Short mmCIF file of the C-alpha atoms (twelve columns), coordinates in Angstrom:
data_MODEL
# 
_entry.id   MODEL 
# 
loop_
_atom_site.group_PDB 
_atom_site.id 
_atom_site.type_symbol 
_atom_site.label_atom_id 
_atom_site.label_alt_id 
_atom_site.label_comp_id 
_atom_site.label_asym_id 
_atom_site.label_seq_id 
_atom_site.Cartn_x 
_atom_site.Cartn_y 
_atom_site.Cartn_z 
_atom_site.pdbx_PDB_model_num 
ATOM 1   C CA . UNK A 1   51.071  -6.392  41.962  1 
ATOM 2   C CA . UNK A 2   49.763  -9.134  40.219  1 
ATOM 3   C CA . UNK A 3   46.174  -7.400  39.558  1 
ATOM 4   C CA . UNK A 4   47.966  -4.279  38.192  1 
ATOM 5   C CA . UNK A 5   50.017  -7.295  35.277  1 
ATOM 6   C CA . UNK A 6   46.435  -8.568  34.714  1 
ATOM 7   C CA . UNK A 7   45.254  -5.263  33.936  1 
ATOM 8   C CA . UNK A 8   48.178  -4.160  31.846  1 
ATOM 9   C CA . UNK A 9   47.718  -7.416  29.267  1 
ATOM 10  C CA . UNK A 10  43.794  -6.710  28.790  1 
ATOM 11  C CA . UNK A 11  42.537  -4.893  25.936  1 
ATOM 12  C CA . UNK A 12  40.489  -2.105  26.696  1 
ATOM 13  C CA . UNK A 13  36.724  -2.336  26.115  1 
ATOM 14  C CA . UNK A 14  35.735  -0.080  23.235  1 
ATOM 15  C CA . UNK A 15  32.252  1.929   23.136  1 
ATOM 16  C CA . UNK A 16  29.910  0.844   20.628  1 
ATOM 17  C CA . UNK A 17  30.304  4.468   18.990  1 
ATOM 18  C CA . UNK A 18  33.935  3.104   18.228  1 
ATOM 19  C CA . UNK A 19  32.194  1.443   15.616  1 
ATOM 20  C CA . UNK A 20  32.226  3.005   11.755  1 
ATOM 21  C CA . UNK A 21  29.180  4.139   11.903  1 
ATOM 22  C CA . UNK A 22  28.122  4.503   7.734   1 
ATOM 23  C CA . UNK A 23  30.339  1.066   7.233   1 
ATOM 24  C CA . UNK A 24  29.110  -1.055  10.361  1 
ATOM 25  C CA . UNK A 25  26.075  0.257   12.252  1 
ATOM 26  C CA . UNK A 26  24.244  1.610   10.384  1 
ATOM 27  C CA . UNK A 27  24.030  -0.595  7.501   1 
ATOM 28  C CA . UNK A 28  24.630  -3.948  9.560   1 
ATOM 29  C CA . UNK A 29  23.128  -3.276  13.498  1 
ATOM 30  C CA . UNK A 30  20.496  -0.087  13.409  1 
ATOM 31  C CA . UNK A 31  19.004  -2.062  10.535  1 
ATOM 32  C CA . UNK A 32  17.223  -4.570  13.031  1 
ATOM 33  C CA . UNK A 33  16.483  -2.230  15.509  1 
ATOM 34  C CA . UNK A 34  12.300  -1.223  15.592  1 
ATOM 35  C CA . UNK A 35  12.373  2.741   14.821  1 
ATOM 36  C CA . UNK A 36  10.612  3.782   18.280  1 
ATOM 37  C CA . UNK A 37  13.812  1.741   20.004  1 
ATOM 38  C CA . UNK A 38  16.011  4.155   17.526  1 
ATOM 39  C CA . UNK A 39  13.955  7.097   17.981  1 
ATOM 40  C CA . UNK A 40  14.473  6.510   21.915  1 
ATOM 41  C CA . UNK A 41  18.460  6.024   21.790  1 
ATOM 42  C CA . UNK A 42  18.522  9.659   20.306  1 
ATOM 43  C CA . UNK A 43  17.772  11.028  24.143  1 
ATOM 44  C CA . UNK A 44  21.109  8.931   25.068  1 
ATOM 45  C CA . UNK A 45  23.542  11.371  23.948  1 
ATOM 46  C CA . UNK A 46  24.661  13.760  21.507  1 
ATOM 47  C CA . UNK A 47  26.763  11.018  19.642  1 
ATOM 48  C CA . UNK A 48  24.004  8.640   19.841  1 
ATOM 49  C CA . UNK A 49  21.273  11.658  18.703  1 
ATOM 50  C CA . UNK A 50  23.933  11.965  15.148  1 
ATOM 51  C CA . UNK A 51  24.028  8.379   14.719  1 
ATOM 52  C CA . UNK A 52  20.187  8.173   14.855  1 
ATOM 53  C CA . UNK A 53  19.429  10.911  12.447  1 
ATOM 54  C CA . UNK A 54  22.744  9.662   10.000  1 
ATOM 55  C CA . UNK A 55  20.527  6.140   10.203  1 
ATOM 56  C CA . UNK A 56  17.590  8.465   9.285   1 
ATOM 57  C CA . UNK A 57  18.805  10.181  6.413   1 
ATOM 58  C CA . UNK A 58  19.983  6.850   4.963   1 
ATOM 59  C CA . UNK A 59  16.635  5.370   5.637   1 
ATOM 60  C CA . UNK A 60  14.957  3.353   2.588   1 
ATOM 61  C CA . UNK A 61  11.478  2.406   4.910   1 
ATOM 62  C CA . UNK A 62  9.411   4.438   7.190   1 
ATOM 63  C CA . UNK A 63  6.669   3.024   8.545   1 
ATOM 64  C CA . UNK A 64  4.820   5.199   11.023  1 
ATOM 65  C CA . UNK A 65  2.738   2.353   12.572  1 
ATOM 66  C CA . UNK A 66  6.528   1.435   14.176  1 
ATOM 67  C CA . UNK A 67  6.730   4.609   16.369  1 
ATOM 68  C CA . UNK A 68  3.449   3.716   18.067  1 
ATOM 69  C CA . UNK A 69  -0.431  4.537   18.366  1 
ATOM 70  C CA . UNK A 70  0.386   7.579   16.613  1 
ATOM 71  C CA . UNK A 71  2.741   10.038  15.631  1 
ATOM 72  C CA . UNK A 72  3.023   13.331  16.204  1 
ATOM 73  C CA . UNK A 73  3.108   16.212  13.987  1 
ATOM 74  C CA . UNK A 74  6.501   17.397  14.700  1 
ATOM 75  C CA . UNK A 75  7.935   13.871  15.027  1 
ATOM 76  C CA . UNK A 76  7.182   12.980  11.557  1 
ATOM 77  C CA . UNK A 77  9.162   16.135  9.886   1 
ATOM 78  C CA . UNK A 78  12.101  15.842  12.073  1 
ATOM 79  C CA . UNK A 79  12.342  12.201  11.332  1 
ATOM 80  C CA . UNK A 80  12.367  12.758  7.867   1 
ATOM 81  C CA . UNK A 81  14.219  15.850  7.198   1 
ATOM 82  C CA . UNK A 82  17.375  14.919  6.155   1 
ATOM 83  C CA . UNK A 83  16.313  12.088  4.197   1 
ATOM 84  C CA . UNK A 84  16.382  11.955  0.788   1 
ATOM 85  C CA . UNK A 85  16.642  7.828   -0.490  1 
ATOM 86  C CA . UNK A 86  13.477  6.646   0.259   1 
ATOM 87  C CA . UNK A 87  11.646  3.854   -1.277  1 
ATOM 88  C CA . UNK A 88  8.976   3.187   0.734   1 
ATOM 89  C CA . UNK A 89  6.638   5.368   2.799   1 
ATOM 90  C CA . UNK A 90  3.609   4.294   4.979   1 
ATOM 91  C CA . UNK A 91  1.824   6.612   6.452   1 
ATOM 92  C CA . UNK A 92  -0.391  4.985   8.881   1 
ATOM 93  C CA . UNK A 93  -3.189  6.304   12.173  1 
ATOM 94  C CA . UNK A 94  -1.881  10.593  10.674  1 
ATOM 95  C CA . UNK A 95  -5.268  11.240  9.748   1 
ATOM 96  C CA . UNK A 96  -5.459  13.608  12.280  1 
ATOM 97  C CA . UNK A 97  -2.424  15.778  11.477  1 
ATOM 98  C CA . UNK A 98  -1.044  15.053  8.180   1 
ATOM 99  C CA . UNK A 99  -1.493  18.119  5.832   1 
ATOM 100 C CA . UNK A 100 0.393   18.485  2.490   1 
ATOM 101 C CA . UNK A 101 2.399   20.963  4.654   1 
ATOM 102 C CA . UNK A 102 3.714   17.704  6.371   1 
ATOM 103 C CA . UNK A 103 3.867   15.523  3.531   1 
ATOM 104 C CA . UNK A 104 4.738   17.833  0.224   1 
ATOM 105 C CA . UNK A 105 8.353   18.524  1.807   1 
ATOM 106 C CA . UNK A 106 9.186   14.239  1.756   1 
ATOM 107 C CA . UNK A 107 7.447   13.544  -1.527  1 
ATOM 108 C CA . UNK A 108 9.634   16.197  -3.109  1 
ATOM 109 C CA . UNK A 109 13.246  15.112  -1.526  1 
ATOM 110 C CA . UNK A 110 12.750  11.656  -2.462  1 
ATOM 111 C CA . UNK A 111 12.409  10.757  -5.887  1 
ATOM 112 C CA . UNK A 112 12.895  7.200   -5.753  1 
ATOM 113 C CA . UNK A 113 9.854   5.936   -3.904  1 
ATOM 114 C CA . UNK A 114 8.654   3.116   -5.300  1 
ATOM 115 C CA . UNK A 115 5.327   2.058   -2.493  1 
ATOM 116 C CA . UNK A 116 3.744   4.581   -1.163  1 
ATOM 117 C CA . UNK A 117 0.403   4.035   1.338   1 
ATOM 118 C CA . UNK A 118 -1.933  7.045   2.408   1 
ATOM 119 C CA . UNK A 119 -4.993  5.127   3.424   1 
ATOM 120 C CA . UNK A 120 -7.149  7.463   5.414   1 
ATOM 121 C CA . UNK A 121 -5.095  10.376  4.947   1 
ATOM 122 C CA . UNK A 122 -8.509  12.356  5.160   1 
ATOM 123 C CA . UNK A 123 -6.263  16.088  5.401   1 
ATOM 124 C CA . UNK A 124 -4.240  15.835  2.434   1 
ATOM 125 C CA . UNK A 125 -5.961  17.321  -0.674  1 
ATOM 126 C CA . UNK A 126 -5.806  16.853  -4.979  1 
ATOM 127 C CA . UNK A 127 -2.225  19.044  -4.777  1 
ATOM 128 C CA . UNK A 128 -0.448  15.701  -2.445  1 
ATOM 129 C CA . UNK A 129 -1.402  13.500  -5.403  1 
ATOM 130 C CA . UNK A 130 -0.425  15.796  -8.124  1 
ATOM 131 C CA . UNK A 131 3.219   16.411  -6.343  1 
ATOM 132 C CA . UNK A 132 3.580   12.162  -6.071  1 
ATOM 133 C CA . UNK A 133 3.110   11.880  -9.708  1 
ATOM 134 C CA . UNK A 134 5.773   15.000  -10.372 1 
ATOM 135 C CA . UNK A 135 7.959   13.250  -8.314  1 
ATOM 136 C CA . UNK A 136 8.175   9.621   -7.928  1 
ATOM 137 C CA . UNK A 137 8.215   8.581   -11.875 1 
ATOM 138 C CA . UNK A 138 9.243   4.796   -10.440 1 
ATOM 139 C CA . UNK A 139 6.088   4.360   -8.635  1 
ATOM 140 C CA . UNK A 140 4.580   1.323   -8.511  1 
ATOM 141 C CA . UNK A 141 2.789   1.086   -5.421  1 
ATOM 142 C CA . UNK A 142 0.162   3.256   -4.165  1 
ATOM 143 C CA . UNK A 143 -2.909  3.254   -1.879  1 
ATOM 144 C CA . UNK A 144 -5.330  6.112   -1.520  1 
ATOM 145 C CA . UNK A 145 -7.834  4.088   0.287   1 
ATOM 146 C CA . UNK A 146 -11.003 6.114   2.039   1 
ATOM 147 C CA . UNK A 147 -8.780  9.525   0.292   1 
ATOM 148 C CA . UNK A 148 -12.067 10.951  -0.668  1 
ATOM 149 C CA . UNK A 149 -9.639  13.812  -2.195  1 
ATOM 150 C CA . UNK A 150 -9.051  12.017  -5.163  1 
ATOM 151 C CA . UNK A 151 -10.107 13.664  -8.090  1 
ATOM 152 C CA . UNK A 152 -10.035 12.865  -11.954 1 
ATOM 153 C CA . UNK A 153 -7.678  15.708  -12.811 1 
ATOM 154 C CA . UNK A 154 -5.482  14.320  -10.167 1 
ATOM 155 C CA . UNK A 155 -5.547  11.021  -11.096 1 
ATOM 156 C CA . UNK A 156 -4.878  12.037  -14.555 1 
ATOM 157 C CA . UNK A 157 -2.019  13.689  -13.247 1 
ATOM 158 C CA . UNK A 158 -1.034  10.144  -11.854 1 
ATOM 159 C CA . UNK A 159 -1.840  8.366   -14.745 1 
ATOM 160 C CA . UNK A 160 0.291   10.702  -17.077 1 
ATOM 161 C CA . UNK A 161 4.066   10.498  -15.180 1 
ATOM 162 C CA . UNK A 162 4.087   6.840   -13.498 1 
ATOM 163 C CA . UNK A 163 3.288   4.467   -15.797 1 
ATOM 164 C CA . UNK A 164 5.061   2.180   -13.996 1 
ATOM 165 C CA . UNK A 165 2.184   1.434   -11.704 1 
ATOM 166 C CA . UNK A 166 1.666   -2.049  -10.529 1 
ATOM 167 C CA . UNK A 167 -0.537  -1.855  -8.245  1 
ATOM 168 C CA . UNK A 168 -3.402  0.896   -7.174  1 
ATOM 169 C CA . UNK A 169 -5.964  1.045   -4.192  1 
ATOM 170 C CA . UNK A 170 -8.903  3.408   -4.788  1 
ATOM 171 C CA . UNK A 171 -11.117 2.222   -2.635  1 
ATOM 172 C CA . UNK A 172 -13.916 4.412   -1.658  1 
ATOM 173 C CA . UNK A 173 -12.480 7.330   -3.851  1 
ATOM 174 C CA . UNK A 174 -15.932 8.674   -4.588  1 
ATOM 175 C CA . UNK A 175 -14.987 11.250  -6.763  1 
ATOM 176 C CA . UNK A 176 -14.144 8.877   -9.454  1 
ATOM 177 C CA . UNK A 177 -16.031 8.112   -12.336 1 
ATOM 178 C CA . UNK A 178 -15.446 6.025   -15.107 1 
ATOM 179 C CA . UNK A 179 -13.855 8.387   -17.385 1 
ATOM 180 C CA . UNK A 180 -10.803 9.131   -14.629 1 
ATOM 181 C CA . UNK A 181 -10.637 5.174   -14.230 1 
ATOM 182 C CA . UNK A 182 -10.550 4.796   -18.308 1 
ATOM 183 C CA . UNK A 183 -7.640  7.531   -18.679 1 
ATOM 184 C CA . UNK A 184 -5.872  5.752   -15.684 1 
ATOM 185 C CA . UNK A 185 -5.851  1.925   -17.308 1 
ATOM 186 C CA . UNK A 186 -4.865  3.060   -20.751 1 
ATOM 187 C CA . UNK A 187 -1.869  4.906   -19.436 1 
ATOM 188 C CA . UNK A 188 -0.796  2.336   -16.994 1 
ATOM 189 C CA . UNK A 189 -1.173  -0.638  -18.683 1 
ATOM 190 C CA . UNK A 190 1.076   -2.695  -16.233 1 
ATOM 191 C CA . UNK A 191 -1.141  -2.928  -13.270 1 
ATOM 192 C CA . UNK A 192 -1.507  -5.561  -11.580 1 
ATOM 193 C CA . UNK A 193 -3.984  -5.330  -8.855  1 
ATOM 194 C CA . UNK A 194 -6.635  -2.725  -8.623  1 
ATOM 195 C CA . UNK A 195 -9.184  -1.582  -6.112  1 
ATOM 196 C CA . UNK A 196 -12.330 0.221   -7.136  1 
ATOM 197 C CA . UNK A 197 -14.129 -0.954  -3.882  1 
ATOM 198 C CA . UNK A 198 -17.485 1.118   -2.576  1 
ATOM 199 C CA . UNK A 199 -17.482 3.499   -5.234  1 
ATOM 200 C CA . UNK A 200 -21.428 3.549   -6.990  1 
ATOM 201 C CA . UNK A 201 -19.625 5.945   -9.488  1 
ATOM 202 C CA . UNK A 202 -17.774 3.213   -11.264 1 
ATOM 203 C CA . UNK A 203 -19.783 0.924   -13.809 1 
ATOM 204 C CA . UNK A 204 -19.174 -1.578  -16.322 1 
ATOM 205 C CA . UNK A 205 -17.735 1.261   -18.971 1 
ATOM 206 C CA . UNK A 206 -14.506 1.079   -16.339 1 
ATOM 207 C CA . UNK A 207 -14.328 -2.325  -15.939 1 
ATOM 208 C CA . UNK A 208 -14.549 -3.508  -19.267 1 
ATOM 209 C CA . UNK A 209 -11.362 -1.066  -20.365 1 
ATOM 210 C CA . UNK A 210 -9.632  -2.535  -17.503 1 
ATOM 211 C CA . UNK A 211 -10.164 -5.497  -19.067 1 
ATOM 212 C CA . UNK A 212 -9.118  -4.481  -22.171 1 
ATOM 213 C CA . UNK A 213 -5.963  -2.553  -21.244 1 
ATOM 214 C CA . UNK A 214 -4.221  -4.377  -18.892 1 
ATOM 215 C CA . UNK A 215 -3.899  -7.968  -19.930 1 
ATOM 216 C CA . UNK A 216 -1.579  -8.390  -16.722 1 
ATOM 217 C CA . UNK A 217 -4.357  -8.030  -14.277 1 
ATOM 218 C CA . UNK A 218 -4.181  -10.714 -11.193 1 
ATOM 219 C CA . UNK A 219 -6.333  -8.807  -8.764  1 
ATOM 220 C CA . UNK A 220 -9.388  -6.854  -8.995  1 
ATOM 221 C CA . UNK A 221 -12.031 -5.242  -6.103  1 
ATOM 222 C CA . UNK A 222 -15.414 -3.918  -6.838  1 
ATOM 223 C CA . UNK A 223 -17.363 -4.384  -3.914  1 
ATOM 224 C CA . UNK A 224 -20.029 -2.232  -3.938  1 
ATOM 225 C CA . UNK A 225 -19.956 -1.520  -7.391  1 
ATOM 226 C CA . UNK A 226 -23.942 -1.401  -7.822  1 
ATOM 227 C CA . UNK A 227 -23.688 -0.173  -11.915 1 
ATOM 228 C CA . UNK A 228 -21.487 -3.014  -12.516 1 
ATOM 229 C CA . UNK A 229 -23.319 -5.670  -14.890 1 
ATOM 230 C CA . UNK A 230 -22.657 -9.492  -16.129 1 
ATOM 231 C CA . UNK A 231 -21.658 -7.991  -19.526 1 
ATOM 232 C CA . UNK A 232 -18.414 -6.577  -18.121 1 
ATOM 233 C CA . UNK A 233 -17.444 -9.576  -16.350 1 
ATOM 234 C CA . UNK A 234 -17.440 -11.612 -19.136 1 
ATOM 235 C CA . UNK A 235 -15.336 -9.125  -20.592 1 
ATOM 236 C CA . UNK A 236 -13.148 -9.588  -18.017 1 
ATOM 237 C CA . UNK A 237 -12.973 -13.540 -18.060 1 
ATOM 238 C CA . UNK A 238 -12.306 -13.077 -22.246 1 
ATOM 239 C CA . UNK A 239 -9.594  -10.103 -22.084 1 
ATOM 240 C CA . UNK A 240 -7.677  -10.849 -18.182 1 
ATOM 241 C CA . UNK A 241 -6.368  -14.701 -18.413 1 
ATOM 242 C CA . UNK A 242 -4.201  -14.103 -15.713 1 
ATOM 243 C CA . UNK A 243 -6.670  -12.918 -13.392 1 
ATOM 244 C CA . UNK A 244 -6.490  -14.980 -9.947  1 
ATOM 245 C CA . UNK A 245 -9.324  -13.189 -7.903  1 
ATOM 246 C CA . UNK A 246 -12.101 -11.166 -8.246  1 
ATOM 247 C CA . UNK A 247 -14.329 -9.069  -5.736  1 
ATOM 248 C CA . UNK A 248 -17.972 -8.831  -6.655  1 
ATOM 249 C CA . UNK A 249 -19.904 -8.653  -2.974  1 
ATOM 250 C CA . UNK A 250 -22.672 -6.435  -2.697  1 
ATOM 251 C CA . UNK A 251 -22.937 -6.381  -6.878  1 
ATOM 252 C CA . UNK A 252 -26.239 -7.139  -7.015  1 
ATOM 253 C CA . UNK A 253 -26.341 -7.067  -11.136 1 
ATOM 254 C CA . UNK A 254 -23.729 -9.315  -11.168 1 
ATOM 255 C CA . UNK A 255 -25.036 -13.369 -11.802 1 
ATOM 256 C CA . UNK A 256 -23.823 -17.015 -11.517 1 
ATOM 257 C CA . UNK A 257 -24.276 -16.796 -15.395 1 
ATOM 258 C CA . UNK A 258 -21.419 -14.593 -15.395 1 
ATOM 259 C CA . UNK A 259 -19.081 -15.635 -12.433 1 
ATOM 260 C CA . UNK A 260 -19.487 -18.778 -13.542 1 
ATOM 261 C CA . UNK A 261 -17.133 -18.606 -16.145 1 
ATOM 262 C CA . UNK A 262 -14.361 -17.207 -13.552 1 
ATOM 263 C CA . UNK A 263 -14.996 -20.322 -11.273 1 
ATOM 264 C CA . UNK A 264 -14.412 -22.842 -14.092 1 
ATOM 265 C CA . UNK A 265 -11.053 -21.121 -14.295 1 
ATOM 266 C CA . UNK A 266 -9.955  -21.370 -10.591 1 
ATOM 267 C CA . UNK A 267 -10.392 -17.372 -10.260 1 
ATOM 268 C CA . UNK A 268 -10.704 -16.581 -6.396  1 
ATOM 269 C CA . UNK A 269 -14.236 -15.162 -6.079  1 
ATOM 270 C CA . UNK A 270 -15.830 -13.742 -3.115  1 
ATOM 271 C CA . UNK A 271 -19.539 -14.764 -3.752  1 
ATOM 272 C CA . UNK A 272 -20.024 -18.534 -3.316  1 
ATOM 273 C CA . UNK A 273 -22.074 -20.087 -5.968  1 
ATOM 274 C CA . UNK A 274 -26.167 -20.327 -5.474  1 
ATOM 275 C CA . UNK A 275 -26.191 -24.226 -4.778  1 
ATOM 276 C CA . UNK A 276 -23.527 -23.665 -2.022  1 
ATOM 277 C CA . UNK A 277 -25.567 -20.652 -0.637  1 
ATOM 278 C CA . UNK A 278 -28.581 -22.497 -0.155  1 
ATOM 279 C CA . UNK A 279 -27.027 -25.220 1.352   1 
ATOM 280 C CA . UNK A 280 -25.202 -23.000 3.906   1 
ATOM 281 C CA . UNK A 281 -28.374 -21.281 4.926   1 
ATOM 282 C CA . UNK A 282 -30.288 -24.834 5.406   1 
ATOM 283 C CA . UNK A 283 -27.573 -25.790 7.528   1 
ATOM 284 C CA . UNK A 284 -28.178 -22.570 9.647   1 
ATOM 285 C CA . UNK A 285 -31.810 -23.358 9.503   1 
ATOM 286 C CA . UNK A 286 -32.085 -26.891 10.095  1 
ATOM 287 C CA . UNK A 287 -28.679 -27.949 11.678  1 
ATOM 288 C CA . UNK A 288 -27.543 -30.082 9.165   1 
ATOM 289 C CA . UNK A 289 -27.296 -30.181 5.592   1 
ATOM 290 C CA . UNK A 290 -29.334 -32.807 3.377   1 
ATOM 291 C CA . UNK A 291 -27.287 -35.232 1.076   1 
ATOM 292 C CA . UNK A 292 -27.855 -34.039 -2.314  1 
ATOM 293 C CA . UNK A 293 -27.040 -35.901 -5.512  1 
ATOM 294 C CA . UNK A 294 -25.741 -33.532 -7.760  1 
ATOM 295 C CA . UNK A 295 -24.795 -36.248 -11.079 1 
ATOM 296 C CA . UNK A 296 -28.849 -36.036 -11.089 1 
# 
């Protein structure tokens, strides 16, 4: 019969499995796939559930904020198990459940992280910063923001093995003084961008060896920093000419006189200057603000 011919010359249809999986799908399709899709396909199939943990273990990026509201506990460790290339780890809304129990395992299989972010991690304690340093020496990333763990001996742990270190958030680390802050600048001279934010520990003995050991600053945060004074930020503007912005709200000992210096240098500030101030808050006052001449 003629439909029987038809069927005879037609090629039959091949199962995406079919596919080499290390040469073609995972590399080339998984890739674009968002990880709660991929952590879905595992309930397919036992050939799609070995796919999705192959994909897993070859992994360079986990970002839990792709699963979902949150992860769970037991979610986390089986999706990271086998995995032992990562580069990137963001650990986002675990603040309920991650431990060092849950996190010490991953640090220590995967020695070539290079970002790592723990912000609001409130359950993890000194030992999760002490095993990062141990193990990822090619660090450059890192953000410990509202990780009220932090301590100076762990820092100094930090400090000591990844000098590679581009870029730190410490942000409301109140444990910090300026000593731990000193030891961390003059061992990690390559940073980049740095976050002291909300941390009344932190004064102008920090900020001026920042300024003095790491000539490659672009980025700096101390909001909130009430001991910081003028006389460090002009440090700053002398020792930091590649600095492109600079976070002074809520530094109440920190003046015009000094910032002004910074401004004439196109640094991004985050205070406007007095003039402008007044003339916002006439606007709000008066609905309009007055013509002023200002070559006077």
């Amino acid at each position: 019969a003629p439909w029987r011919l038809r069927m005879s010359l037609t090629p039959p249809r091949g199962c995406l499995l079919d596919l080499p999986w290390e040469d073609i799908l995972v590399p080339h399709i998984l890739c674009h796939l968002p990880l709660q899709q991929l952590v879905s396909l595992q309930r397919v199939s036992k050939s799609f559930q070995a796919l999705i943990q192959l994909y897993l273990a070859n992994m360079r990026c986990f970002d839990s904020s792709q699963i979902g509201p949150a992860i769970p506990r037991a979610a986390f460790v089986n999706l990271l198990k086998d995995n032992e290339v990562l580069q990137q780890l963001v650990l986002q809304n675990c603040s309920d459940w991650l431990t060092d129990r849950e996190l010490l395992p991953v640090i220590g299989q995967n020695h070539h992280l290079h970002r790592i972010q723990l912000k609001g991690c409130a359950q993890l304690s000194r030992h999760a910063l002490v095993a990062i340093s141990l193990s990822c020496p090619n660090l450059r990333q890192l953000s410990l923001a509202h990780c009220e763990w932090v301590d100076s001996l762990s820092l100094r742990s930090l400090a000591d093995h990844c000098k590679a270190l581009e870029a730190v958030d410490l942000t409301a680390c109140r444990q910090l003084k300026d000593g731990a802050i000193c030891y961390l600048v003059q061992k990690c001279s390559r940073l980049k961008s740095l976050s002291l934010a909300v941390n009344a520990n932190v004064g102008d003995v920090a900020v001026e060896e920042i300024a003095k050991c790491c000539p490659e600053l672009e980025h700096l945060d101390l909001t909130g920093c009430l001991r910081v004074k003028n006389d460090s930020i002009r440090v700053l503007a002398e020792y930091c000419p590649k600095l492109r912005s600079l976070k002074v709200k809520h530094c109440h000992n920190v003046a015009e006189s000094s910032l002004s210096i910074l401004r004439s240098r196109g640094v991004e500030l985050d205070v406007e200057p007095p003039l402008q101030r007044a003339l916002v808050l006439l606007q709000d006052v008066v609905g309009f603000a007055p013509f002023i001449n200002l070559q006077i």
